[in-house]
């Protein structure tokens, strides 16, 4: 096994495909630091998203964990499967969005999700993680810096939106470190960031209360410039003025905009509307 430097990637004849989001990590110390932050121990179940030529896989394999790596590129997948044939590394030439996490992860919830992820499916991967968060101890992901800022944003910020609220609810995020564009081959136009998501296991994505909360969050942000009373019209029933007064008494003013609400206020709002 070798760390896939730019020279090695080129010598293997690998041509990065833009439509697959193929910007490969070529900075060895940064790859090592990323895997170290995941705190992987022997025997852990690790799911890797898009291993590419294997920058993170190289260090995951040394941890003694069992890694399940999903790579959509058939050639890269075959190459890694050859390289890691004798390790605790399983390669799947499959779309990560179709992967059955429940079948792979131990039920106790100690798995780790890791990856330098393709920018074009970042939101969908993160949403899939929220849905299955109870299976995981953490996720360590390298994403575009702008996406990391959106995910970590708080109320009142321009970046605060649906994903920020859902992240706070299901897997509060933490920014770990910046990953400069120069750490990738080919070099993207923007910097990236490593983030860690730590699931809040008191919440279960599919509970009816949570499903309704998710609907309210999405509706509240559906028209960013409009007040909550306009965005939430379909949930206010036959007496919108009465509901507005009741909510005001509960501390939520429907004349506010979604971007000003804290997570707790979103739950207060959703629980009130669910009772109607
Ligand atoms: N982790 C590698 C690294 O750090 O060098 C590669 C990172 S590159 C940003 C993203 C990788 O995800 C590519 O290898 C790409 O082929 C793969 N990929 C893209 N879409 C995918 C999908 N839907 N499922 C699995 N892998 C995917």
Short mmCIF file of C-alpha atoms and ligand atoms in Angstrom, two decimals:
data_model
loop_
_atom_site.label_atom_id
_atom_site.label_comp_id
_atom_site.label_asym_id
_atom_site.label_seq_id
_atom_site.Cartn_x
_atom_site.Cartn_y
_atom_site.Cartn_z
CA UNK A 1 0.00 0.00 0.00
CA UNK A 2 1.15 3.50 -0.81
CA UNK A 3 -0.29 6.90 -0.10
CA UNK A 4 -1.75 8.18 -3.43
CA UNK A 5 0.34 11.28 -4.18
CA UNK A 6 -0.26 13.31 -7.32
CA UNK A 7 2.67 11.52 -9.00
CA UNK A 8 1.26 8.10 -8.13
CA UNK A 9 -2.27 9.04 -9.23
CA UNK A 10 -0.90 10.22 -12.57
CA UNK A 11 1.37 7.21 -13.00
CA UNK A 12 -1.66 4.93 -12.51
CA UNK A 13 -3.32 6.66 -15.46
CA UNK A 14 -6.21 7.95 -13.32
CA UNK A 15 -8.01 10.84 -15.02
CA UNK A 16 -10.23 12.73 -12.57
CA UNK A 17 -13.85 12.99 -13.74
CA UNK A 18 -15.41 16.35 -12.89
CA UNK A 19 -19.02 15.13 -12.99
CA UNK A 20 -18.19 12.63 -10.20
CA UNK A 21 -16.73 15.41 -8.04
CA UNK A 22 -13.28 13.86 -8.33
CA UNK A 23 -10.87 16.18 -6.56
CA UNK A 24 -8.48 13.81 -4.87
CA UNK A 25 -6.81 14.54 -1.55
CA UNK A 26 -3.03 14.46 -2.09
CA UNK A 27 -1.80 15.98 1.17
CA UNK A 28 -0.68 13.03 3.29
CA UNK A 29 -0.51 14.78 6.66
CA UNK A 30 -3.95 16.29 6.17
CA UNK A 31 -5.43 12.90 5.27
CA UNK A 32 -3.81 11.41 8.38
CA UNK A 33 -5.12 14.26 10.55
CA UNK A 34 -8.65 13.77 9.18
CA UNK A 35 -8.71 10.06 9.97
CA UNK A 36 -7.16 10.71 13.40
CA UNK A 37 -10.00 13.11 14.27
CA UNK A 38 -12.48 10.29 13.69
CA UNK A 39 -10.87 8.38 16.59
CA UNK A 40 -11.28 5.03 14.87
CA UNK A 41 -10.31 1.99 16.96
CA UNK A 42 -9.68 -1.66 16.02
CA UNK A 43 -12.96 -3.48 15.43
CA UNK A 44 -14.95 -0.29 14.67
CA UNK A 45 -17.32 -0.26 11.73
CA UNK A 46 -16.35 2.54 9.35
CA UNK A 47 -18.24 3.59 6.24
CA UNK A 48 -16.20 5.58 3.75
CA UNK A 49 -17.85 7.72 1.09
CA UNK A 50 -16.05 7.80 -2.27
CA UNK A 51 -12.53 6.58 -1.41
CA UNK A 52 -11.20 7.55 -4.87
CA UNK A 53 -7.51 6.57 -5.08
CA UNK A 54 -7.52 5.96 -1.32
CA UNK A 55 -6.02 8.91 0.59
CA UNK A 56 -8.24 8.34 3.63
CA UNK A 57 -8.53 4.57 3.07
CA UNK A 58 -4.75 4.36 3.47
CA UNK A 59 -5.00 5.51 7.10
CA UNK A 60 -8.36 3.88 7.88
CA UNK A 61 -6.86 0.50 6.87
CA UNK A 62 -4.06 0.99 9.40
CA UNK A 63 -6.55 1.48 12.24
CA UNK A 64 -7.69 -2.14 12.37
CA UNK A 65 -11.31 -1.12 11.85
CA UNK A 66 -13.57 -2.83 9.33
CA UNK A 67 -14.07 -0.34 6.52
CA UNK A 68 -16.95 -0.44 4.04
CA UNK A 69 -16.00 1.85 1.14
CA UNK A 70 -18.53 2.95 -1.48
CA UNK A 71 -17.00 4.20 -4.74
CA UNK A 72 -19.11 4.90 -7.81
CA UNK A 73 -16.16 4.86 -10.23
CA UNK A 74 -15.73 1.26 -11.36
CA UNK A 75 -12.03 1.51 -12.22
CA UNK A 76 -11.05 3.24 -8.98
CA UNK A 77 -13.12 0.74 -7.02
CA UNK A 78 -11.41 -2.23 -8.72
CA UNK A 79 -7.99 -0.68 -8.18
CA UNK A 80 -8.58 -0.20 -4.46
CA UNK A 81 -10.09 -3.66 -4.08
CA UNK A 82 -6.83 -5.11 -5.48
CA UNK A 83 -4.71 -2.93 -3.26
CA UNK A 84 -6.58 -3.70 -0.05
CA UNK A 85 -7.43 -7.34 -0.72
CA UNK A 86 -5.73 -8.50 2.48
CA UNK A 87 -7.03 -5.81 4.81
CA UNK A 88 -10.32 -5.40 6.68
CA UNK A 89 -11.51 -3.26 3.80
CA UNK A 90 -14.62 -4.04 1.71
CA UNK A 91 -15.11 -2.16 -1.56
CA UNK A 92 -18.55 -1.64 -3.10
CA UNK A 93 -18.95 -0.24 -6.59
CA UNK A 94 -22.20 1.41 -5.53
CA UNK A 95 -23.78 4.83 -5.09
CA UNK A 96 -23.39 5.83 -1.43
CA UNK A 97 -26.93 7.23 -1.53
CA UNK A 98 -28.23 3.70 -2.15
CA UNK A 99 -26.08 2.09 0.55
CA UNK A 100 -27.98 0.26 3.29
CA UNK A 101 -26.28 1.63 6.42
CA UNK A 102 -28.59 -0.34 8.70
CA UNK A 103 -27.41 -3.63 7.23
CA UNK A 104 -23.74 -2.72 7.71
CA UNK A 105 -23.63 -0.94 11.08
CA UNK A 106 -23.85 -2.64 14.45
CA UNK A 107 -27.20 -1.80 16.11
CA UNK A 108 -25.50 -0.23 19.15
CA UNK A 109 -24.78 2.97 17.23
CA UNK A 110 -20.98 3.03 17.25
CA UNK A 111 -20.19 3.26 13.54
CA UNK A 112 -18.22 6.09 11.96
CA UNK A 113 -18.98 7.76 8.63
CA UNK A 114 -16.02 9.36 6.91
CA UNK A 115 -15.21 10.86 3.53
CA UNK A 116 -13.91 13.69 1.45
CA UNK A 117 -17.22 13.92 -0.26
CA UNK A 118 -18.31 14.75 -3.81
CA UNK A 119 -19.57 18.35 -3.69
CA UNK A 120 -22.54 17.66 -5.98
CA UNK A 121 -24.24 15.28 -3.53
CA UNK A 122 -23.10 16.82 -0.24
CA UNK A 123 -26.58 17.85 0.95
CA UNK A 124 -28.07 14.46 0.12
CA UNK A 125 -25.28 12.63 1.97
CA UNK A 126 -25.71 14.81 5.04
CA UNK A 127 -29.49 14.30 5.00
CA UNK A 128 -28.97 10.54 4.74
CA UNK A 129 -26.67 10.80 7.74
CA UNK A 130 -29.32 12.68 9.79
CA UNK A 131 -31.88 10.01 8.91
CA UNK A 132 -29.62 7.21 10.12
CA UNK A 133 -27.70 9.17 12.78
CA UNK A 134 -28.61 6.72 15.56
CA UNK A 135 -26.38 4.10 13.94
CA UNK A 136 -23.29 6.32 14.22
CA UNK A 137 -20.93 7.65 16.84
CA UNK A 138 -19.82 10.43 14.51
CA UNK A 139 -19.22 11.58 10.96
CA UNK A 140 -16.00 13.27 9.87
CA UNK A 141 -16.47 14.84 6.46
CA UNK A 142 -14.46 17.10 4.18
CA UNK A 143 -16.88 19.44 2.42
CA UNK A 144 -16.69 22.75 0.59
CA UNK A 145 -16.04 25.53 3.12
CA UNK A 146 -19.21 27.36 2.12
CA UNK A 147 -21.28 24.25 2.85
CA UNK A 148 -19.58 23.84 6.25
CA UNK A 149 -20.47 27.44 7.09
CA UNK A 150 -24.11 26.86 6.13
CA UNK A 151 -24.29 23.70 8.21
CA UNK A 152 -22.72 25.31 11.29
CA UNK A 153 -24.63 28.62 11.03
CA UNK A 154 -26.79 29.85 13.90
CA UNK A 155 -29.99 31.95 14.01
CA UNK A 156 -29.69 35.45 12.59
CA UNK A 157 -26.96 34.48 10.18
CA UNK A 158 -27.38 34.78 6.43
CA UNK A 159 -26.23 31.15 6.11
CA UNK A 160 -28.80 29.77 8.56
CA UNK A 161 -31.30 27.53 6.78
CA UNK A 162 -33.03 24.15 6.68
CA UNK A 163 -29.81 22.14 6.87
CA UNK A 164 -28.45 24.21 9.78
CA UNK A 165 -31.60 23.59 11.83
CA UNK A 166 -31.75 19.87 10.98
CA UNK A 167 -28.04 19.52 11.80
CA UNK A 168 -28.53 21.10 15.22
CA UNK A 169 -31.43 18.75 15.87
CA UNK A 170 -29.98 15.43 14.71
CA UNK A 171 -26.18 15.75 14.64
CA UNK A 172 -24.76 19.06 15.90
CA UNK A 173 -21.81 19.99 13.67
CA UNK A 174 -18.37 21.31 14.58
CA UNK A 175 -15.86 22.79 12.21
CA UNK A 176 -12.48 21.04 12.66
CA UNK A 177 -10.02 22.69 10.28
CA UNK A 178 -9.68 24.27 6.87
CA UNK A 179 -8.52 22.15 3.95
CA UNK A 180 -6.88 24.50 1.43
CA UNK A 181 -7.69 23.94 -2.25
CA UNK A 182 -4.01 23.12 -2.84
CA UNK A 183 -4.46 19.85 -0.90
CA UNK A 184 -6.42 18.41 -3.85
CA UNK A 185 -5.66 17.20 -7.34
CA UNK A 186 -7.02 18.66 -9.50
CA UNK A 187 -7.16 21.82 -7.44
CA UNK A 188 -10.75 23.09 -6.95
CA UNK A 189 -11.57 26.80 -7.03
CA UNK A 190 -12.59 26.95 -3.39
CA UNK A 191 -11.22 25.81 -0.04
CA UNK A 192 -12.81 22.99 1.91
CA UNK A 193 -13.25 22.28 5.59
CA UNK A 194 -13.28 19.19 7.75
CA UNK A 195 -16.33 18.98 9.98
CA UNK A 196 -17.51 16.57 12.63
CA UNK A 197 -21.15 15.69 13.22
CA UNK A 198 -22.03 14.08 16.54
CA UNK A 199 -25.50 12.48 16.53
CA UNK A 200 -28.02 13.48 19.19
CA UNK A 201 -29.39 10.04 19.97
CA UNK A 202 -32.32 11.38 21.97
CA UNK A 203 -33.96 12.15 18.64
CA UNK A 204 -35.12 9.68 16.02
CA UNK A 205 -35.68 11.06 12.50
CA UNK A 206 -38.75 8.88 11.90
CA UNK A 207 -40.70 9.61 15.10
CA UNK A 208 -44.02 11.34 14.22
CA UNK A 209 -43.04 14.41 16.28
CA UNK A 210 -39.76 14.66 14.36
CA UNK A 211 -41.42 14.15 10.97
CA UNK A 212 -43.79 17.04 11.70
CA UNK A 213 -40.92 19.22 12.98
CA UNK A 214 -39.02 18.58 9.70
CA UNK A 215 -42.12 19.60 7.69
CA UNK A 216 -42.44 22.85 9.66
CA UNK A 217 -38.73 23.70 9.27
CA UNK A 218 -38.90 23.15 5.50
CA UNK A 219 -42.14 25.17 5.18
CA UNK A 220 -40.80 27.99 7.38
CA UNK A 221 -37.79 28.48 5.07
CA UNK A 222 -39.77 27.93 1.85
CA UNK A 223 -40.01 31.69 1.21
CA UNK A 224 -37.01 33.21 2.96
CA UNK A 225 -38.12 36.81 2.79
CA UNK A 226 -41.64 36.17 4.00
CA UNK A 227 -42.89 36.12 7.56
CA UNK A 228 -43.68 32.83 9.25
CA UNK A 229 -47.43 33.51 9.08
CA UNK A 230 -47.22 33.46 5.28
CA UNK A 231 -44.89 30.47 4.95
CA UNK A 232 -46.93 28.39 7.39
CA UNK A 233 -50.43 29.23 6.07
CA UNK A 234 -51.28 25.57 5.28
CA UNK A 235 -50.66 24.67 8.94
CA UNK A 236 -52.73 27.42 10.57
CA UNK A 237 -56.21 25.91 10.03
CA UNK A 238 -59.48 27.87 9.92
CA UNK A 239 -58.53 30.45 12.54
CA UNK A 240 -55.07 31.78 11.64
CA UNK A 241 -55.50 34.86 13.86
CA UNK A 242 -56.38 32.68 16.86
CA UNK A 243 -53.38 30.41 16.19
CA UNK A 244 -51.15 33.45 15.88
CA UNK A 245 -52.37 34.75 19.26
CA UNK A 246 -51.87 31.33 20.87
CA UNK A 247 -48.35 31.07 19.50
CA UNK A 248 -47.55 34.58 20.65
CA UNK A 249 -48.56 33.54 24.17
CA UNK A 250 -46.20 30.54 23.78
CA UNK A 251 -43.36 32.89 22.84
CA UNK A 252 -43.40 32.58 19.04
CA UNK A 253 -44.35 35.62 16.99
CA UNK A 254 -45.47 34.60 13.50
CA UNK A 255 -44.46 38.04 12.26
CA UNK A 256 -40.85 36.88 12.55
CA UNK A 257 -38.89 35.19 9.78
CA UNK A 258 -37.63 31.60 9.94
CA UNK A 259 -33.98 32.64 10.03
CA UNK A 260 -34.45 34.21 13.50
CA UNK A 261 -35.77 31.09 15.25
CA UNK A 262 -33.59 28.95 17.50
CA UNK A 263 -33.85 25.17 17.48
CA UNK A 264 -35.95 25.20 20.68
CA UNK A 265 -38.30 27.78 19.16
CA UNK A 266 -38.74 25.59 16.07
CA UNK A 267 -39.75 22.70 18.34
CA UNK A 268 -42.16 24.94 20.30
CA UNK A 269 -43.70 26.10 17.01
CA UNK A 270 -43.96 22.59 15.56
CA UNK A 271 -45.38 21.05 18.75
CA UNK A 272 -48.02 23.80 18.99
CA UNK A 273 -49.11 23.41 15.36
CA UNK A 274 -49.14 19.62 15.64
CA UNK A 275 -51.70 19.84 18.45
CA UNK A 276 -54.18 21.77 16.27
N1 LIG B 1 -11.83 10.32 -0.79
C1 LIG B 1 -11.01 10.49 -1.98
C2 LIG B 1 -9.87 11.42 -1.67
O1 LIG B 1 -9.91 12.00 -0.59
O2 LIG B 1 -9.01 11.58 -2.49
C3 LIG B 1 -11.84 11.00 -3.16
C4 LIG B 1 -12.59 12.25 -2.92
S1 LIG B 1 -13.45 12.87 -4.31
C5 LIG B 1 -13.86 14.48 -3.68
C6 LIG B 1 -15.05 12.10 -4.25
C7 LIG B 1 -15.09 10.63 -4.61
O3 LIG B 1 -16.43 10.16 -4.51
C8 LIG B 1 -14.65 10.31 -6.03
O4 LIG B 1 -13.75 9.24 -6.01
C9 LIG B 1 -15.94 9.92 -6.76
O5 LIG B 1 -15.75 8.99 -7.80
C10 LIG B 1 -16.76 9.37 -5.63
N2 LIG B 1 -18.21 9.48 -5.82
C11 LIG B 1 -18.89 10.45 -6.48
N3 LIG B 1 -20.23 10.24 -6.38
C12 LIG B 1 -20.38 9.12 -5.62
C13 LIG B 1 -21.51 8.39 -5.16
N4 LIG B 1 -22.76 8.78 -5.46
N5 LIG B 1 -21.31 7.27 -4.43
C14 LIG B 1 -20.04 6.86 -4.13
N6 LIG B 1 -18.94 7.51 -4.54
C15 LIG B 1 -19.09 8.62 -5.27
#
